[in-house]
PDB file of C-alpha atoms in Angstrom:
ATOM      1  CA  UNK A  20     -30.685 -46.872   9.405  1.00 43.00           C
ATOM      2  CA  UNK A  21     -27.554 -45.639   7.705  1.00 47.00           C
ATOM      3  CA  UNK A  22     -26.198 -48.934   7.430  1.00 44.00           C
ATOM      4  CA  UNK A  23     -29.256 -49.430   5.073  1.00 45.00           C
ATOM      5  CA  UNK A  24     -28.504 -47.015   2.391  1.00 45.00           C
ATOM      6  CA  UNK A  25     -24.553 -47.201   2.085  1.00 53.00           C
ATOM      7  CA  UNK A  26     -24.067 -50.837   1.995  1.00 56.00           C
ATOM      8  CA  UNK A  27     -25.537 -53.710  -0.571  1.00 58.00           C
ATOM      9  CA  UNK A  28     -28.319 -55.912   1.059  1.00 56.00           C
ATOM     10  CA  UNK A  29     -27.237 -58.831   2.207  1.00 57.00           C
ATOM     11  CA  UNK A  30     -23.529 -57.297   2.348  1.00 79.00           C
ATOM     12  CA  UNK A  31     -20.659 -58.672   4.419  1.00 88.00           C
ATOM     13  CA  UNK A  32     -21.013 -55.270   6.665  1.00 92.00           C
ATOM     14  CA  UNK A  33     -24.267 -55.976   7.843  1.00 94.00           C
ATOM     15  CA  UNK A  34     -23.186 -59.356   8.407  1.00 94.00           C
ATOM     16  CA  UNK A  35     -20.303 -58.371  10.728  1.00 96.00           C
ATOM     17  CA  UNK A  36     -22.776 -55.226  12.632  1.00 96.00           C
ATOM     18  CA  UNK A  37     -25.551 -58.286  13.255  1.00 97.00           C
ATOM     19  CA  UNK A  38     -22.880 -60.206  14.631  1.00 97.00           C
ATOM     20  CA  UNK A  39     -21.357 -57.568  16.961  1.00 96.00           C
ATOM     21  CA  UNK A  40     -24.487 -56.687  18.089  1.00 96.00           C
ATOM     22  CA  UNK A  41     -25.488 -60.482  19.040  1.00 96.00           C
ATOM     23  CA  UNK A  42     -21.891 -60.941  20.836  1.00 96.00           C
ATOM     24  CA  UNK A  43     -22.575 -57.515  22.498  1.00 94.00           C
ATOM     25  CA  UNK A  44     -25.673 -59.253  24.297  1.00 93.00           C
ATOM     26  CA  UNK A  45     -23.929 -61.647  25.791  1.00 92.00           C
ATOM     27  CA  UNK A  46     -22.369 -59.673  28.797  1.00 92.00           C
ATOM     28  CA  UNK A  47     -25.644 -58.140  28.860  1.00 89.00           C
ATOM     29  CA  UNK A  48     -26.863 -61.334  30.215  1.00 90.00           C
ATOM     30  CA  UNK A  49     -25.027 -60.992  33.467  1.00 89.00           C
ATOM     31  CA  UNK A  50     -25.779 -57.360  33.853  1.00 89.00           C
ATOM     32  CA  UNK A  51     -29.455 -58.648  33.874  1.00 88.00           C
ATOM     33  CA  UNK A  52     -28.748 -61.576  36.409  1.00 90.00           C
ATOM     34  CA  UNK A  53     -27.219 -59.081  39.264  1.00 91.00           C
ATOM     35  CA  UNK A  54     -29.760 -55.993  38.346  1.00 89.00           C
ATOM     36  CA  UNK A  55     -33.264 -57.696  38.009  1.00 88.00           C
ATOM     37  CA  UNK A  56     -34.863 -60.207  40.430  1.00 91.00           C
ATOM     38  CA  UNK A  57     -34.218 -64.124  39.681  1.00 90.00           C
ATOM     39  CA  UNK A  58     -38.018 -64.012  37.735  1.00 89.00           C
ATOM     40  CA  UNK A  59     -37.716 -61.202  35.878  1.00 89.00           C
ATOM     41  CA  UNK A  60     -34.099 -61.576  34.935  1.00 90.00           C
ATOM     42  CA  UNK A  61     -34.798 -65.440  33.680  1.00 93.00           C
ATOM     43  CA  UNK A  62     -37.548 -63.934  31.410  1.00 93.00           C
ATOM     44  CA  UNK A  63     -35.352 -61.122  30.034  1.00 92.00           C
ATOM     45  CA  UNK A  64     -32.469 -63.266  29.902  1.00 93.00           C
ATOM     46  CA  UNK A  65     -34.687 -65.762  27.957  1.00 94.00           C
ATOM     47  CA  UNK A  66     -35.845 -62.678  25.347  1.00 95.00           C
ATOM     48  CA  UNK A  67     -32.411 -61.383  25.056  1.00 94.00           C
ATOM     49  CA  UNK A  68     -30.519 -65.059  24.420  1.00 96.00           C
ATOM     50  CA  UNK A  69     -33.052 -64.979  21.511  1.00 97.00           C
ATOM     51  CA  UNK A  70     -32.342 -61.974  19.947  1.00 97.00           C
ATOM     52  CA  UNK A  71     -28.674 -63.049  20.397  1.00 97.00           C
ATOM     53  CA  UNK A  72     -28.929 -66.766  18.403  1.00 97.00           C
ATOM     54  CA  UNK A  73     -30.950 -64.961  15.373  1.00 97.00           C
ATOM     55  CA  UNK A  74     -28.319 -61.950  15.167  1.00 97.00           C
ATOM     56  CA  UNK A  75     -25.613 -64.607  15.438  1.00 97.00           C
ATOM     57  CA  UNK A  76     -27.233 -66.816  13.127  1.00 97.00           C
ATOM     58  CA  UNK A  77     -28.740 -64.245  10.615  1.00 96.00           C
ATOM     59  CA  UNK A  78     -24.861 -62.173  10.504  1.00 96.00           C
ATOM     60  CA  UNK A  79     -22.934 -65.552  10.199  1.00 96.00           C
ATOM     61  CA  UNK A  80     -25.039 -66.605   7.249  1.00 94.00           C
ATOM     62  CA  UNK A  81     -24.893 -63.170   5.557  1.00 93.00           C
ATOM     63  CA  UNK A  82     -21.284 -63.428   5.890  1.00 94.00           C
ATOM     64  CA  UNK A  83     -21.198 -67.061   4.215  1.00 92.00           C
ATOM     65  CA  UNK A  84     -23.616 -65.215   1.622  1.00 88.00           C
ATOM     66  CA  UNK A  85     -26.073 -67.436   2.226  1.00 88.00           C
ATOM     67  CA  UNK A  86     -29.421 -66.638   1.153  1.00 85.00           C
ATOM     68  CA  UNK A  87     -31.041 -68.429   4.216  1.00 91.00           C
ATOM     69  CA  UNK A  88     -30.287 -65.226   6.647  1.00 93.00           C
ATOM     70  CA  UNK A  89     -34.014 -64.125   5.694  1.00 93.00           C
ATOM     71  CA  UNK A  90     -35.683 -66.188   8.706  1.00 95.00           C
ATOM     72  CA  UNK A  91     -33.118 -65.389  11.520  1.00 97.00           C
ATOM     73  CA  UNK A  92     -33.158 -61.921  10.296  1.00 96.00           C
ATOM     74  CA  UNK A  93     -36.879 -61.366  10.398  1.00 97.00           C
ATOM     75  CA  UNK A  94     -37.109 -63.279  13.788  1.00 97.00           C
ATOM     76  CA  UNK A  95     -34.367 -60.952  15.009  1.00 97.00           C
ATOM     77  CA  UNK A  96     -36.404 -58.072  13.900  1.00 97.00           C
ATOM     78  CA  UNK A  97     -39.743 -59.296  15.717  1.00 98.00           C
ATOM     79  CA  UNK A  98     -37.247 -59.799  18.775  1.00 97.00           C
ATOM     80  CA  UNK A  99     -35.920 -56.234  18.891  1.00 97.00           C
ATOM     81  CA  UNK A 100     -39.304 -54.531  18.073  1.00 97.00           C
ATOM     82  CA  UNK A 101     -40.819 -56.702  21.066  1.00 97.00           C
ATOM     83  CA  UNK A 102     -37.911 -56.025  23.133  1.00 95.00           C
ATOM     84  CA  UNK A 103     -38.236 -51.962  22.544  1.00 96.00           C
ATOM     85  CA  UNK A 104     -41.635 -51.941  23.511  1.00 97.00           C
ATOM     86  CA  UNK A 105     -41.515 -54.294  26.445  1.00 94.00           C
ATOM     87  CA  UNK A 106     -38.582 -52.086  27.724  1.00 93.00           C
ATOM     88  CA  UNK A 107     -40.665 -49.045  27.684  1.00 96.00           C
ATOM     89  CA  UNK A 108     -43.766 -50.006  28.902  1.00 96.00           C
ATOM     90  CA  UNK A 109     -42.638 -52.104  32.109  1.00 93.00           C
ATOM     91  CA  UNK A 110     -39.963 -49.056  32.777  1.00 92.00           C
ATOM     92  CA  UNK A 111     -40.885 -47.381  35.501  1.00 94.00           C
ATOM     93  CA  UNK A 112     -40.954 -42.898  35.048  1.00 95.00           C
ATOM     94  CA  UNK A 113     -37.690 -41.538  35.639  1.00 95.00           C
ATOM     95  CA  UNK A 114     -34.352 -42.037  34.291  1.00 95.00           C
ATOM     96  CA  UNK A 115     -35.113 -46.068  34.092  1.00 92.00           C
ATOM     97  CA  UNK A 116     -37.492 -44.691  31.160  1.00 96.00           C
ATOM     98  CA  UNK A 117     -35.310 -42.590  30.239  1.00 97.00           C
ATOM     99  CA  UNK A 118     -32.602 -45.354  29.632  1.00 94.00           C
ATOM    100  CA  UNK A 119     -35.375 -47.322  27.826  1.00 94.00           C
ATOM    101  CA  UNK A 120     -36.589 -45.115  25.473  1.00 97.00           C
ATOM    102  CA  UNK A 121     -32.776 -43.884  24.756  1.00 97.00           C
ATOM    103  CA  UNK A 122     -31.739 -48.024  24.100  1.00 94.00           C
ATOM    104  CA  UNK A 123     -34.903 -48.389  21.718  1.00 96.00           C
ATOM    105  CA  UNK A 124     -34.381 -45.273  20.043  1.00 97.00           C
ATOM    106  CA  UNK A 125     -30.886 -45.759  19.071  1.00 96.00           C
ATOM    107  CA  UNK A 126     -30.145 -49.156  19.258  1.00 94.00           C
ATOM    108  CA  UNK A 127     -33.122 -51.735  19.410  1.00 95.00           C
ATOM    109  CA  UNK A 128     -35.437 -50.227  17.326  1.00 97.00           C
ATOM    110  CA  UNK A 129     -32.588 -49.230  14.036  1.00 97.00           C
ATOM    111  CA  UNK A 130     -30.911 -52.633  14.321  1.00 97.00           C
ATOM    112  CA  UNK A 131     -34.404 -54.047  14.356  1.00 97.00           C
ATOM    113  CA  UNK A 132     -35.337 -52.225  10.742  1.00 96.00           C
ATOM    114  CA  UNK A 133     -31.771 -53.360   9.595  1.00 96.00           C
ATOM    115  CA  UNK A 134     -32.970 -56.980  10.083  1.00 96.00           C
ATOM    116  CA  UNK A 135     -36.367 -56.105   8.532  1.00 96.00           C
ATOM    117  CA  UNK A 136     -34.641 -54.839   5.350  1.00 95.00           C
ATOM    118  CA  UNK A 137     -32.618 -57.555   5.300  1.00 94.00           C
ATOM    119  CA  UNK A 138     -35.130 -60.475   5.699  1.00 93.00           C
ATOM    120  CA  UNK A 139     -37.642 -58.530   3.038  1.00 90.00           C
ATOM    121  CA  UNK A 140     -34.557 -58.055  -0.397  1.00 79.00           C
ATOM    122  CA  UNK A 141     -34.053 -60.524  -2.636  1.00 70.00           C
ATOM    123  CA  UNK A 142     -30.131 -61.390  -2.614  1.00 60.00           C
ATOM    124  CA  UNK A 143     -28.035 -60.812  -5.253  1.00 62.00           C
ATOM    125  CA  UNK A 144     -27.460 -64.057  -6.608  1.00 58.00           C
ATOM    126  CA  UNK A 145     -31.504 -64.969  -6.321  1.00 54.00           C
ATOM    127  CA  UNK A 146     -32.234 -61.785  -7.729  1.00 54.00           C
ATOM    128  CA  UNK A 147     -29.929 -62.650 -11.119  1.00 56.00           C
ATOM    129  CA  UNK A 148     -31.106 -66.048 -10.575  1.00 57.00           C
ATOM    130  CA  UNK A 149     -34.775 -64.505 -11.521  1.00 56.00           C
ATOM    131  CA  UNK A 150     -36.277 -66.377  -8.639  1.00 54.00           C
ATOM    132  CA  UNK A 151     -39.692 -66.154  -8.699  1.00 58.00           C
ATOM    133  CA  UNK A 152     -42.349 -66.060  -6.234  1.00 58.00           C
ATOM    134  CA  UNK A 153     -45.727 -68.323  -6.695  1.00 61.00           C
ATOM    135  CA  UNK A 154     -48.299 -66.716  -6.848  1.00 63.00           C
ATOM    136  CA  UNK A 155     -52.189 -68.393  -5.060  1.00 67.00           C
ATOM    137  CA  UNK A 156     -53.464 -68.193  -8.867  1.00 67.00           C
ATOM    138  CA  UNK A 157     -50.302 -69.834 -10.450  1.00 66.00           C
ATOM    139  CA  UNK A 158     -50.465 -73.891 -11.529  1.00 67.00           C
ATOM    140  CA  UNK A 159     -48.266 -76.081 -11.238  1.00 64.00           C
ATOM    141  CA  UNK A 160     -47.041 -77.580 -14.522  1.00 61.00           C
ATOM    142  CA  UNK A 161     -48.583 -80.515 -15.582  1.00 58.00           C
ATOM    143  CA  UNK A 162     -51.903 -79.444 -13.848  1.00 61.00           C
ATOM    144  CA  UNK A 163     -55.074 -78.718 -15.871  1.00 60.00           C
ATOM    145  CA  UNK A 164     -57.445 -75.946 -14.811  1.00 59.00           C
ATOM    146  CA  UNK A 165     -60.439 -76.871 -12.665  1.00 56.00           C
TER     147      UNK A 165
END
């Protein structure tokens, strides 16, 4: 969660970390493949190639400063939370859990609040902007009352 507090939302460093960590899941894949058996390796593959295109997608667009990196971000974040807890719970006790809990701890679960944080701030150019958010009681203009 350091990269949180020292860097500016929606900053080109947290556009280049979600992009390392998306290309870092690629080799993962084939890890997977050999470990796992074909079922469970297609489903985890499947999860994983996920998490990859919104970190891909989410970094690249942070790095264009592009205020659409809010949906990929928050759909990464979903991702790694599921991920985490998936990992844990179907590990079996022992040093597979072990692994698990270690890979949530310090990698899964920070990168997902990263892409949390980053999906929930306003960017810098909507915040000057003064974007604002409708409210349910708001009307339209041109409307009358009911």
């Amino acid at each position: 969660m350091a990269l949180v507090s020292h860097a500016p939302p929606g900053s080109a460093t947290h556009g280049r970390v979600l992009i390392g960590a998306g290309l870092l899941l690629l080799p993962w894949f084939g890890c997977l493949a050999g470990a796992l058996p074909p079922a469970d390796a297609a489903a985890w593959i499947a999860l994983d190639a996920l998490e990859a295109a919104a970190l891909l997608t989410a970094g690249r667009r942070l790095l264009r400063r592009d205020s659409r990196h809010r949906a990929p971000a928050a759909a990464a974040a979903v991702l790694l939370l599921a991920d985490a807890c998936a990992d844990v719970a179907t590990s079996p006790p022992g040093p597979a859990l072990a692994v698990a809990v270690v890979m949530a701890v310090v990698a899964e679960l920070p990168l997902a609040g990263l892409c949390a944080v980053l999906a929930g701030r306003p960017t810098r150019r909507s915040a000057r902007r003064g974007v604002r958010v409708r409210r349910p009681g708001d009307r339209c203009a041109g409307t009358s009352p009911r």
